[in-house]
Coordinates of C-alpha atoms in Angstrom, one line a residue:
Chain A
M166 CA 12.1 -200.9 -56.6
K167 CA 9.5 -199.6 -54.3
Y168 CA 8.0 -203.1 -53.6
E169 CA 11.2 -204.9 -52.7
V170 CA 10.6 -208.6 -51.9
D171 CA 13.1 -209.9 -49.5
Q172 CA 13.7 -213.5 -50.6
K173 CA 15.3 -214.3 -47.2
D174 CA 12.0 -213.5 -45.4
P175 CA 11.7 -216.4 -43.0
R176 CA 8.0 -216.8 -43.9
F177 CA 9.0 -217.8 -47.3
K178 CA 10.9 -220.9 -46.0
I179 CA 7.6 -222.1 -44.4
S180 CA 5.8 -221.3 -47.6
H181 CA 8.3 -223.2 -49.8
R182 CA 8.0 -226.2 -47.5
E183 CA 4.2 -226.1 -47.8
A184 CA 4.3 -225.9 -51.6
W185 CA 6.5 -229.0 -51.6
I186 CA 3.9 -230.8 -49.4
G187 CA 1.3 -229.9 -52.0
I188 CA 3.4 -231.5 -54.8
I189 CA 4.0 -234.6 -52.6
L190 CA 0.3 -234.9 -51.9
V191 CA -0.7 -234.6 -55.5
T192 CA 1.9 -237.3 -56.4
I193 CA 0.6 -239.7 -53.8
N194 CA -3.0 -238.9 -55.0
F195 CA -2.1 -239.7 -58.6
I196 CA -0.2 -242.9 -57.8
W197 CA -3.1 -244.2 -55.6
W198 CA -5.7 -243.3 -58.2
F199 CA -3.7 -244.7 -61.1
G200 CA -2.5 -247.9 -59.3
F201 CA -5.9 -249.1 -58.2
A202 CA -7.8 -248.0 -61.3
Y203 CA -5.6 -249.7 -63.9
G204 CA -4.0 -252.3 -61.6
M205 CA -7.4 -253.8 -60.6
G206 CA -9.5 -252.5 -63.5
S207 CA -7.5 -254.0 -66.4
K208 CA -8.6 -257.6 -65.6
S209 CA -11.5 -259.0 -67.6
V210 CA -14.9 -257.9 -66.3
E211 CA -16.0 -261.4 -65.4
S212 CA -13.2 -261.6 -62.8
Y213 CA -14.0 -258.2 -61.1
S214 CA -14.7 -258.3 -57.4
Y215 CA -17.1 -255.8 -55.9
V216 CA -17.1 -253.6 -52.8
W217 CA -20.5 -252.1 -51.7
G218 CA -21.8 -253.1 -55.1
L219 CA -19.1 -251.0 -57.0
P220 CA -16.3 -252.6 -58.9
A221 CA -13.4 -252.9 -56.6
W222 CA -11.0 -250.9 -58.8
F223 CA -13.5 -248.0 -58.8
F224 CA -14.1 -248.3 -55.1
Y225 CA -10.4 -248.2 -54.1
S226 CA -9.3 -245.7 -56.7
C227 CA -12.1 -243.1 -56.6
V228 CA -14.1 -243.6 -53.3
A229 CA -11.3 -244.8 -50.9
G230 CA -8.8 -242.6 -52.7
F231 CA -10.8 -239.5 -52.1
V232 CA -11.2 -240.4 -48.4
V233 CA -7.5 -241.0 -48.1
M234 CA -6.7 -237.6 -49.7
V235 CA -9.0 -235.9 -47.3
I236 CA -7.3 -237.5 -44.3
L237 CA -3.8 -236.7 -45.7
V238 CA -4.8 -233.0 -46.3
V239 CA -6.3 -232.7 -42.8
F240 CA -3.1 -234.3 -41.4
A241 CA -0.8 -232.0 -43.4
V242 CA -2.8 -228.9 -42.4
K243 CA -3.1 -229.7 -38.7
F244 CA 0.5 -230.9 -38.1
L245 CA 2.7 -229.6 -40.9
F246 CA 1.4 -226.2 -41.8
K247 CA 2.3 -223.2 -39.8
E248 CA 0.4 -220.0 -39.3
V249 CA 2.3 -216.8 -40.4
P250 CA 1.1 -213.2 -40.5
F251 CA 0.6 -211.8 -44.0
E252 CA 1.0 -208.1 -43.3
D253 CA 4.4 -206.5 -42.9
E254 CA 4.5 -205.5 -39.3
G255 CA 7.0 -208.3 -38.6
G256 CA 9.9 -205.9 -39.2
N257 CA 11.2 -207.7 -42.2
S258 CA 11.7 -205.7 -45.4
K259 CA 11.0 -202.0 -45.7
Chain B
M160 CA -44.9 -224.5 -67.4
N161 CA -44.0 -226.6 -64.4
W162 CA -44.7 -224.4 -61.4
E163 CA -43.6 -226.9 -58.8
V164 CA -40.1 -226.9 -60.3
M165 CA -40.2 -223.2 -61.1
I166 CA -41.0 -221.9 -57.6
P167 CA -37.9 -223.2 -55.8
L168 CA -35.8 -221.9 -58.7
I169 CA -37.3 -218.4 -58.5
I170 CA -36.9 -218.3 -54.7
F171 CA -33.2 -219.3 -55.3
L172 CA -32.7 -216.4 -57.8
I173 CA -34.4 -213.9 -55.4
V174 CA -32.2 -215.0 -52.5
I175 CA -29.1 -214.7 -54.6
F176 CA -30.2 -211.2 -55.7
F177 CA -30.7 -210.0 -52.1
I178 CA -27.3 -211.3 -51.0
G179 CA -25.7 -209.4 -53.9
F180 CA -27.7 -206.3 -52.9
W181 CA -26.6 -206.6 -49.3
A182 CA -23.0 -207.0 -50.3
S183 CA -23.2 -203.9 -52.4
K184 CA -23.8 -201.9 -49.2
Q185 CA -20.3 -202.8 -48.0
L186 CA -19.1 -201.2 -51.2
K187 CA -20.4 -197.8 -50.4
N188 CA -18.6 -197.2 -47.1
T189 CA -15.1 -198.0 -48.3
N190 CA -12.4 -195.7 -49.6
T191 CA -10.3 -198.3 -51.4
F192 CA -12.8 -198.9 -54.2
L193 CA -10.6 -201.0 -56.5
E194 CA -9.4 -203.5 -53.8
E195 CA -12.9 -203.8 -52.4
Y196 CA -14.7 -204.1 -55.8
F197 CA -12.3 -206.6 -57.4
L198 CA -10.9 -208.4 -54.3
G199 CA -13.4 -208.0 -51.5
G200 CA -10.9 -206.1 -49.4
R201 CA -8.8 -209.2 -48.9
Q202 CA -11.0 -210.2 -46.1
L203 CA -12.3 -213.7 -47.0
G204 CA -12.6 -216.3 -44.3
G205 CA -11.9 -220.0 -44.8
F206 CA -15.4 -221.2 -45.5
I207 CA -16.1 -218.5 -48.1
L208 CA -12.7 -218.9 -49.6
A209 CA -13.2 -222.6 -50.1
M210 CA -16.7 -222.2 -51.5
T211 CA -15.9 -219.4 -53.9
M212 CA -12.9 -221.4 -55.3
I213 CA -15.0 -224.5 -55.8
A214 CA -18.0 -222.7 -57.2
T215 CA -15.9 -220.6 -59.6
Y216 CA -14.1 -223.7 -60.8
G217 CA -17.2 -226.0 -60.9
S218 CA -19.2 -224.9 -63.9
A219 CA -21.7 -226.0 -66.4
S220 CA -19.3 -228.8 -67.4
S221 CA -19.3 -230.3 -63.9
F222 CA -23.0 -230.3 -63.6
I223 CA -24.4 -230.7 -67.1
G224 CA -21.7 -231.6 -69.6
G225 CA -19.7 -233.9 -67.4
P226 CA -22.6 -236.1 -66.2
G227 CA -23.7 -236.3 -69.8
V228 CA -20.4 -237.7 -70.9
A229 CA -20.3 -240.0 -67.9
Y230 CA -23.8 -241.3 -69.0
N231 CA -22.3 -242.4 -72.3
Q232 CA -18.8 -243.5 -71.1
G233 CA -19.5 -245.2 -67.8
L234 CA -17.3 -245.4 -64.8
G235 CA -14.2 -244.5 -66.8
W236 CA -15.4 -240.9 -67.0
V237 CA -16.0 -240.8 -63.3
L238 CA -12.4 -241.9 -62.8
L239 CA -11.2 -239.1 -65.1
S240 CA -13.3 -236.5 -63.2
M241 CA -11.6 -237.5 -60.0
A242 CA -8.4 -235.8 -61.1
Q243 CA -10.2 -232.7 -59.9
V244 CA -9.9 -233.6 -56.2
A245 CA -6.4 -232.2 -56.6
T246 CA -7.8 -228.7 -57.3
G247 CA -9.2 -228.7 -53.7
Y248 CA -5.8 -228.5 -52.2
F249 CA -3.1 -228.1 -54.9
V250 CA -3.7 -224.5 -55.9
L251 CA -3.8 -223.1 -52.4
M252 CA -0.8 -225.2 -51.3
V253 CA 1.4 -224.3 -54.2
L254 CA 0.6 -220.6 -54.5
G255 CA 0.2 -220.7 -50.8
K256 CA 1.3 -218.1 -48.3
K257 CA 4.1 -216.8 -50.5
F258 CA 1.6 -215.6 -53.1
A259 CA -0.6 -214.0 -50.4
I260 CA 2.4 -212.2 -48.8
V261 CA 3.9 -211.1 -52.1
A262 CA 0.5 -209.9 -53.5
R263 CA 0.1 -207.8 -50.4
K264 CA 3.5 -206.3 -50.8
Y265 CA 2.9 -205.5 -54.5
N266 CA -0.5 -204.2 -53.5
A267 CA -1.8 -206.5 -56.3
V268 CA -5.5 -206.6 -56.8
T269 CA -5.5 -208.7 -60.0
L270 CA -3.3 -211.6 -61.2
I271 CA -1.9 -209.2 -63.8
D272 CA -0.9 -206.7 -61.0
F273 CA 1.2 -209.4 -59.6
L274 CA 2.8 -210.2 -63.0
K275 CA 3.3 -206.5 -63.6
E276 CA 5.3 -205.9 -60.4
R277 CA 7.2 -209.2 -60.7
Y278 CA 8.3 -208.7 -64.3
Q279 CA 8.1 -204.9 -64.7
S280 CA 7.1 -205.3 -68.3
K281 CA 4.4 -203.6 -70.3
W282 CA 4.3 -206.5 -72.8
V283 CA 3.7 -209.1 -70.0
V284 CA 0.7 -207.0 -68.9
L285 CA -0.7 -206.4 -72.3
L286 CA -0.4 -210.1 -73.4
S287 CA -1.9 -211.3 -70.1
A288 CA -4.8 -208.8 -70.4
L289 CA -5.4 -209.9 -74.0
S290 CA -5.5 -213.6 -73.2
I291 CA -7.8 -213.1 -70.2
I292 CA -10.2 -211.0 -72.2
I293 CA -10.3 -213.3 -75.2
F294 CA -10.3 -216.7 -73.5
L295 CA -12.5 -215.8 -70.5
F296 CA -14.9 -213.9 -72.7
S297 CA -15.5 -217.1 -74.8
A298 CA -15.7 -219.2 -71.7
M299 CA -18.3 -216.8 -70.3
A300 CA -20.4 -217.0 -73.5
A301 CA -20.3 -220.8 -73.3
Q302 CA -21.5 -220.7 -69.7
W303 CA -24.3 -218.3 -70.5
V304 CA -25.5 -220.6 -73.3
G305 CA -25.5 -223.4 -70.7
G306 CA -27.4 -221.4 -68.2
A307 CA -30.0 -220.2 -70.7
R308 CA -30.5 -223.8 -72.1
L309 CA -31.0 -225.1 -68.6
I310 CA -33.7 -222.4 -67.9
E311 CA -35.2 -223.1 -71.3
S312 CA -35.5 -226.8 -70.8
L313 CA -36.9 -226.4 -67.3
T314 CA -39.4 -223.7 -67.9
G315 CA -40.4 -223.9 -71.5
L316 CA -39.5 -220.2 -72.0
S317 CA -37.9 -219.3 -75.4
Y318 CA -34.1 -219.4 -75.5
T319 CA -33.9 -215.6 -75.8
A320 CA -36.2 -215.0 -72.8
A321 CA -34.3 -217.6 -70.8
L322 CA -31.0 -216.0 -71.7
F323 CA -32.3 -212.6 -70.7
L324 CA -33.6 -213.9 -67.3
F325 CA -30.3 -215.5 -66.6
A326 CA -28.2 -212.6 -67.8
A327 CA -30.2 -210.1 -65.8
S328 CA -30.1 -211.9 -62.6
V329 CA -26.3 -212.4 -62.7
M330 CA -25.4 -209.0 -64.0
V331 CA -27.3 -207.0 -61.4
Y332 CA -25.5 -208.4 -58.4
V333 CA -22.0 -208.5 -60.0
I334 CA -22.3 -204.9 -61.2
I335 CA -23.6 -203.5 -57.9
G336 CA -21.8 -205.8 -55.5
G337 CA -18.4 -206.6 -57.0
F338 CA -16.1 -209.4 -55.6
R339 CA -17.7 -209.5 -52.2
A340 CA -21.1 -210.1 -53.7
V341 CA -19.6 -212.7 -56.0
A342 CA -17.9 -214.5 -53.1
L343 CA -20.9 -214.5 -50.9
T344 CA -23.3 -215.6 -53.6
D345 CA -20.7 -218.2 -54.6
T346 CA -20.9 -219.5 -51.0
V347 CA -24.6 -219.9 -51.1
Q348 CA -24.3 -221.5 -54.6
G349 CA -21.6 -223.8 -53.4
V350 CA -23.8 -225.0 -50.5
V351 CA -26.7 -225.5 -53.0
M352 CA -24.3 -227.5 -55.3
F353 CA -23.2 -229.7 -52.4
F354 CA -26.6 -230.6 -51.1
G355 CA -28.1 -230.8 -54.6
T356 CA -25.5 -233.4 -55.4
L357 CA -26.1 -235.3 -52.2
I358 CA -29.9 -235.5 -52.6
L359 CA -29.8 -236.4 -56.2
L360 CA -27.2 -239.1 -55.7
V361 CA -29.2 -240.8 -53.0
A362 CA -32.4 -240.6 -54.9
T363 CA -30.8 -241.9 -58.1
V364 CA -29.3 -244.9 -56.2
I365 CA -32.6 -245.7 -54.6
A366 CA -34.5 -245.3 -58.0
G367 CA -32.0 -247.7 -59.6
G368 CA -32.6 -250.3 -56.9
G369 CA -29.3 -250.0 -55.1
L370 CA -25.7 -250.0 -56.1
S371 CA -25.3 -253.7 -57.0
N372 CA -28.4 -253.6 -59.1
I373 CA -27.3 -250.5 -61.0
I374 CA -23.8 -251.9 -61.7
S375 CA -25.1 -255.3 -62.9
D376 CA -27.7 -253.5 -65.2
L377 CA -24.8 -251.5 -66.6
S378 CA -22.6 -254.5 -67.0
A379 CA -25.4 -256.4 -68.7
E380 CA -25.9 -253.6 -71.2
N381 CA -22.2 -253.1 -72.0
P382 CA -19.5 -254.5 -69.7
N383 CA -17.2 -251.7 -70.8
L384 CA -19.3 -249.3 -68.9
I385 CA -17.9 -250.6 -65.6
T386 CA -14.3 -250.7 -66.7
P387 CA -11.9 -247.7 -66.6
F388 CA -11.7 -247.7 -70.4
G389 CA -15.0 -246.1 -71.6
H390 CA -17.9 -247.6 -73.5
D391 CA -15.8 -248.6 -76.5
G392 CA -12.5 -249.1 -74.6
S393 CA -11.1 -246.0 -76.1
L394 CA -10.2 -244.1 -72.9
T395 CA -6.5 -245.0 -72.6
P396 CA -4.7 -244.7 -69.2
L397 CA -2.4 -242.1 -70.8
Y398 CA -5.3 -240.0 -72.1
V399 CA -7.2 -240.2 -68.8
S400 CA -4.1 -239.4 -66.8
S401 CA -3.3 -236.3 -69.0
F402 CA -6.5 -234.8 -67.5
W403 CA -4.5 -234.4 -64.3
I404 CA -2.8 -231.5 -66.1
L405 CA -5.9 -230.0 -67.5
V406 CA -8.3 -230.2 -64.6
G407 CA -5.9 -231.0 -61.7
V408 CA -2.5 -229.2 -61.3
G409 CA -2.9 -226.9 -64.3
V410 CA -5.7 -225.0 -62.6
V411 CA -2.9 -223.1 -60.8
G412 CA -2.7 -221.1 -64.0
L413 CA -6.4 -220.0 -64.2
P414 CA -6.7 -216.3 -63.4
Q415 CA -10.2 -216.6 -61.9
V416 CA -8.9 -219.2 -59.4
T417 CA -5.5 -217.6 -58.8
V418 CA -7.0 -214.2 -57.9
R419 CA -8.8 -216.0 -55.1
A420 CA -5.5 -217.1 -53.7
M421 CA -4.8 -213.4 -52.9
S422 CA -8.2 -212.7 -51.4
Y423 CA -8.1 -214.4 -48.0
K424 CA -7.7 -212.8 -44.7
D425 CA -5.0 -214.9 -42.9
S426 CA -3.3 -218.3 -42.6
K427 CA -6.2 -219.7 -40.6
A428 CA -8.6 -219.0 -43.5
M429 CA -6.3 -220.7 -45.9
H430 CA -5.9 -223.8 -43.7
K431 CA -9.6 -224.1 -43.2
A432 CA -10.2 -223.6 -47.0
L433 CA -7.8 -226.4 -47.8
I434 CA -9.8 -229.0 -45.8
I435 CA -13.3 -227.8 -46.8
G436 CA -12.3 -227.3 -50.4
T437 CA -10.9 -230.8 -50.8
I438 CA -14.0 -232.4 -49.2
V439 CA -16.5 -230.4 -51.1
V440 CA -14.9 -230.5 -54.6
G441 CA -14.2 -234.2 -54.3
F442 CA -17.7 -235.0 -53.2
I443 CA -19.4 -232.9 -55.9
M444 CA -17.2 -234.3 -58.7
L445 CA -17.6 -237.9 -57.6
G446 CA -21.3 -237.5 -56.9
M447 CA -22.3 -235.6 -60.1
H448 CA -20.5 -237.9 -62.5
L449 CA -21.8 -241.0 -60.7
I450 CA -25.3 -239.7 -61.1
G451 CA -24.6 -239.4 -64.8
V452 CA -23.6 -243.1 -65.0
F453 CA -26.3 -244.4 -62.7
A454 CA -28.9 -242.5 -64.7
R455 CA -28.3 -244.9 -67.6
P456 CA -30.2 -248.0 -66.5
I457 CA -33.0 -245.7 -65.1
L458 CA -33.5 -243.6 -68.2
P459 CA -31.9 -245.4 -71.2
G460 CA -31.6 -243.8 -74.6
I461 CA -31.1 -240.1 -73.9
D462 CA -29.2 -238.9 -76.9
V463 CA -28.3 -235.4 -75.9
G464 CA -25.8 -235.6 -73.0
D465 CA -26.7 -232.2 -71.6
K466 CA -30.2 -233.3 -70.9
V467 CA -29.2 -236.2 -68.6
M468 CA -28.9 -234.2 -65.4
P469 CA -32.2 -232.3 -65.7
M470 CA -34.1 -235.4 -66.8
I471 CA -32.8 -237.7 -64.1
A472 CA -33.7 -235.0 -61.5
M473 CA -37.3 -234.8 -62.7
E474 CA -37.5 -238.6 -62.9
V475 CA -36.3 -239.6 -59.5
L476 CA -37.4 -236.7 -57.3
P477 CA -40.7 -235.1 -56.5
A478 CA -41.2 -231.9 -58.6
W479 CA -40.6 -229.4 -55.8
L480 CA -37.4 -231.2 -54.7
A481 CA -36.2 -231.4 -58.3
G482 CA -36.6 -227.7 -58.5
I483 CA -34.3 -227.3 -55.5
V484 CA -31.8 -229.8 -56.9
L485 CA -31.8 -228.1 -60.3
A486 CA -30.9 -224.9 -58.6
A487 CA -27.4 -226.6 -58.2
P488 CA -26.4 -226.5 -61.9
M489 CA -27.9 -223.1 -62.1
A490 CA -25.8 -222.1 -59.1
A491 CA -22.7 -223.7 -60.7
I492 CA -23.1 -221.7 -63.8
M493 CA -24.0 -218.4 -62.1
S494 CA -21.0 -218.7 -59.7
T495 CA -18.6 -219.3 -62.6
V496 CA -20.1 -216.6 -64.8
D497 CA -20.1 -213.9 -62.1
S498 CA -16.4 -214.5 -61.4
L499 CA -15.5 -214.4 -65.1
L500 CA -17.4 -211.3 -65.7
L501 CA -15.6 -209.6 -62.8
I502 CA -12.2 -210.7 -63.8
V503 CA -12.6 -209.7 -67.5
S504 CA -13.8 -206.4 -66.2
S505 CA -10.8 -206.0 -63.9
A506 CA -8.5 -206.8 -66.8
V507 CA -10.0 -204.0 -68.8
V508 CA -10.3 -201.4 -66.1
K509 CA -7.4 -202.1 -63.8
D510 CA -4.9 -203.7 -66.1
V511 CA -5.4 -201.8 -69.3
Y512 CA -7.3 -198.5 -68.6
L513 CA -5.6 -197.5 -65.3
N514 CA -2.1 -198.7 -66.4
Y515 CA -1.9 -197.3 -69.8
I516 CA -4.8 -195.1 -70.7
K517 CA -5.5 -193.0 -67.7
P518 CA -3.2 -193.7 -64.8
D519 CA -4.4 -190.5 -62.9
A520 CA -8.1 -191.4 -62.8
T521 CA -9.8 -190.2 -59.6
D522 CA -11.5 -192.7 -57.3
N523 CA -15.0 -191.6 -58.5
N524 CA -13.8 -191.9 -62.0
I525 CA -12.6 -195.5 -61.4
K526 CA -15.8 -196.4 -59.8
N527 CA -17.9 -195.2 -62.8
I528 CA -15.6 -196.8 -65.3
S529 CA -15.7 -200.1 -63.4
L530 CA -19.5 -200.2 -63.3
T531 CA -19.7 -199.2 -66.9
V532 CA -17.2 -201.7 -68.2
T533 CA -18.8 -204.5 -66.2
T534 CA -22.2 -203.6 -67.7
V535 CA -21.0 -203.3 -71.3
L536 CA -19.2 -206.6 -71.0
G537 CA -22.3 -208.3 -69.7
V538 CA -24.4 -206.9 -72.6
L539 CA -21.8 -208.0 -75.1
V540 CA -21.7 -211.6 -73.8
F541 CA -25.5 -211.6 -73.9
L542 CA -25.4 -210.6 -77.6
M543 CA -22.8 -213.3 -78.3
A544 CA -24.8 -216.0 -76.5
L545 CA -27.9 -215.2 -78.6
S546 CA -26.6 -217.3 -81.5
P547 CA -25.0 -220.0 -79.4
P548 CA -22.1 -222.2 -80.6
D549 CA -22.5 -226.0 -80.0
L550 CA -20.3 -228.3 -77.9
L551 CA -20.4 -226.5 -74.6
I552 CA -18.0 -228.7 -72.9
W553 CA -15.3 -228.3 -75.5
L554 CA -15.6 -224.6 -75.8
N555 CA -15.1 -224.4 -72.1
L556 CA -12.1 -226.7 -72.1
F557 CA -10.5 -224.7 -74.9
S558 CA -10.5 -221.5 -72.9
F559 CA -9.4 -223.5 -69.9
G560 CA -6.3 -225.0 -71.6
G561 CA -5.3 -221.8 -73.4
L562 CA -5.2 -219.8 -70.1
E563 CA -3.4 -222.5 -68.3
A564 CA -0.7 -222.6 -71.0
A565 CA -0.4 -218.9 -70.8
F566 CA -0.2 -218.3 -67.1
I567 CA 1.0 -221.4 -65.3
W568 CA 4.7 -220.8 -65.6
P569 CA 4.8 -217.0 -65.4
V570 CA 2.8 -217.3 -62.1
V571 CA 4.5 -220.4 -60.5
L572 CA 8.0 -219.8 -61.6
G573 CA 7.6 -216.0 -61.1
L574 CA 6.9 -216.8 -57.5
Y575 CA 9.5 -219.5 -56.9
W576 CA 12.3 -219.0 -59.4
N577 CA 14.2 -215.7 -59.1
T578 CA 16.1 -216.0 -62.3
G579 CA 12.9 -216.1 -64.3
N580 CA 12.5 -212.7 -66.1
K581 CA 10.2 -210.8 -68.4
F582 CA 11.7 -212.3 -71.5
G583 CA 11.1 -215.8 -70.3
A584 CA 7.5 -214.8 -69.3
I585 CA 6.7 -213.3 -72.6
T586 CA 8.2 -216.3 -74.5
S587 CA 6.3 -218.7 -72.3
M588 CA 3.0 -217.0 -72.8
I589 CA 3.3 -216.7 -76.6
L590 CA 4.5 -220.2 -77.0
G591 CA 1.9 -221.6 -74.6
V592 CA -1.1 -220.0 -76.2
G593 CA 0.3 -220.2 -79.8
S594 CA 1.1 -223.9 -79.6
Y595 CA -2.2 -224.6 -77.8
I596 CA -4.2 -223.1 -80.7
L597 CA -2.0 -224.8 -83.3
F598 CA -2.3 -228.2 -81.6
H599 CA -6.0 -227.8 -81.0
T600 CA -6.5 -227.0 -84.7
Y601 CA -4.1 -229.3 -86.5
Y602 CA -3.2 -232.1 -84.1
P603 CA -5.7 -232.4 -81.2
N604 CA -4.9 -234.9 -78.4
A605 CA -1.3 -235.2 -79.7
F606 CA 0.3 -238.6 -78.8
G607 CA -2.9 -239.7 -77.1
M608 CA -2.8 -237.0 -74.4
H609 CA -5.1 -234.1 -73.9
T610 CA -4.1 -231.2 -76.1
V611 CA -3.1 -229.1 -73.1
V612 CA -0.1 -231.2 -72.1
L613 CA 2.4 -230.3 -74.9
P614 CA 1.8 -226.5 -74.8
I615 CA 2.4 -226.5 -71.1
L616 CA 5.7 -228.4 -71.6
I617 CA 6.7 -226.1 -74.5
S618 CA 5.9 -223.0 -72.5
L619 CA 8.0 -224.4 -69.5
I620 CA 11.0 -225.0 -71.8
G621 CA 10.5 -221.6 -73.3
F622 CA 10.4 -219.8 -70.0
I623 CA 13.5 -221.5 -68.6
T624 CA 15.6 -221.4 -71.7
V625 CA 14.9 -217.7 -72.5
S626 CA 15.3 -216.6 -68.8
L627 CA 18.6 -218.3 -68.5
A628 CA 19.9 -217.0 -71.9
T629 CA 18.9 -213.4 -71.2
N630 CA 20.1 -213.6 -67.6
H631 CA 23.6 -214.5 -68.8
S632 CA 23.9 -211.8 -71.4
F633 CA 22.3 -209.0 -69.4
N634 CA 23.6 -209.6 -65.9
K635 CA 27.2 -209.8 -65.0
P636 CA 26.8 -209.7 -61.3
S637 CA 29.5 -207.2 -60.4
D638 CA 28.7 -206.1 -56.9
G639 CA 26.7 -209.1 -55.8
K640 CA 23.5 -207.6 -57.2
L641 CA 21.8 -208.5 -60.4
Q642 CA 20.4 -205.5 -62.0
T643 CA 18.2 -205.6 -65.1
D644 CA 14.6 -205.1 -64.6
G645 CA 14.1 -204.9 -61.0
K646 CA 13.0 -208.0 -59.2
E647 CA 15.9 -210.4 -59.5
G648 CA 18.1 -207.8 -57.8
V649 CA 17.4 -209.3 -54.4
F650 CA 19.6 -212.4 -54.4

């Protein structure tokens, strides 16, 4: 037991929260991607509309979806993520 | 031989070589050889961390195989490839700070070190080492074949000569420089990949006469090319969505990616890497696959998918610029191969040799063994790649899925679920890899999903069921402490 990991380490609470944020982000990403691709892309090709020359389903799902995810990740990191030290000088464990 | 294309490529190889050489100097003045050689002393900053993760992950299939398939399938394949945006943030967020902290406490240098301390089981270690060695070795061979073919098609050298050139340039810096050389060269390679994609995308759009023009050409040839369903309508939403497991969230289980999640310096580095990583990986995947699709009206009738990317670069760019851009797939392949070589070597040296064959090896001893093993592995892959197997992209995906099925739950649940124990981990690894191989052989793409989905579910069920069952029969918590094999004893 020389490398005891203290599960009550307060840093882990932050870390668990951030892991959940990751799962929430990937869920949003998937829904956005799936919704626009198959919601708009399942129509017949003749009735497609276009944004910047690209089919609208593709533009919203892949191009806009990518930009939205970058914005969400930046937001999450800047406002929701906390900095914690990784080394053990904090007096927990040992 | 086309010297205008060759010269930028040669310059690129020389630059990479010198960076590796420079990094090896760091290696000499360190007294913790293992941590330095296999993990860069846990000192990576945010930019390098992001780049090494992307470059390791982005391989021949993102730059050569993927655009080739997109050329044939149309926008549906670009849609599929965009599942990979998730890799830019998901791995680092989910493993996150907890993995970094725990890995430091365990003093873990490899993923297997982490599993060893977490589960305290020889069998977990041996099974992990075995799957890493088998699967990553075959992945490495596939990548070398890709690299050599690329050099072959660009230079007109014979396959063997091309393979030798490629192998020699990668091996030298990995062997002498270790992880730090790999990470630094990955960074340069990542930058080359990013700008290569940007230049080629812009040039391809211009050569095709603008976006609207390209899209209407595609739709005139076959309207299915601009739907999400592939050229013959066979890409179902379920099949495409299942790639979110294979190339999106499942990447958490890939040892070559996971080990990077223990290599960074501090929280700041991780935060920065999340942002840079998402932007760069998303841009490269979107750009490269779009290039594949857009190449179709410009260069119709290419029948070997792997040739699309080199041919379109030569077509739409002046030769010297094509040389620079074609350094991008070369960079992608090199940066994957170098990491794989190092991680297979670490599995042999650190996880098998030091754990079970000679635990009392001296530092000098370890150093010699590490260098020797890395060299021998490199030579072995070279020999394997001499008679190359076909279907590069599938070989690569096979090793991908097998490793994900083996490691995803032992790593993720090992980190977040205290009841998980060694019995669960062993069951999950055997079920994951075993069922992957069976499905792949007898019932590929079961129920219309990519083969990887069911093995990952099966290994999850195995992990949870067996952990719970053994937890009950072995641990009657008498004094508020659980006490079988170590780690659960904390709750």
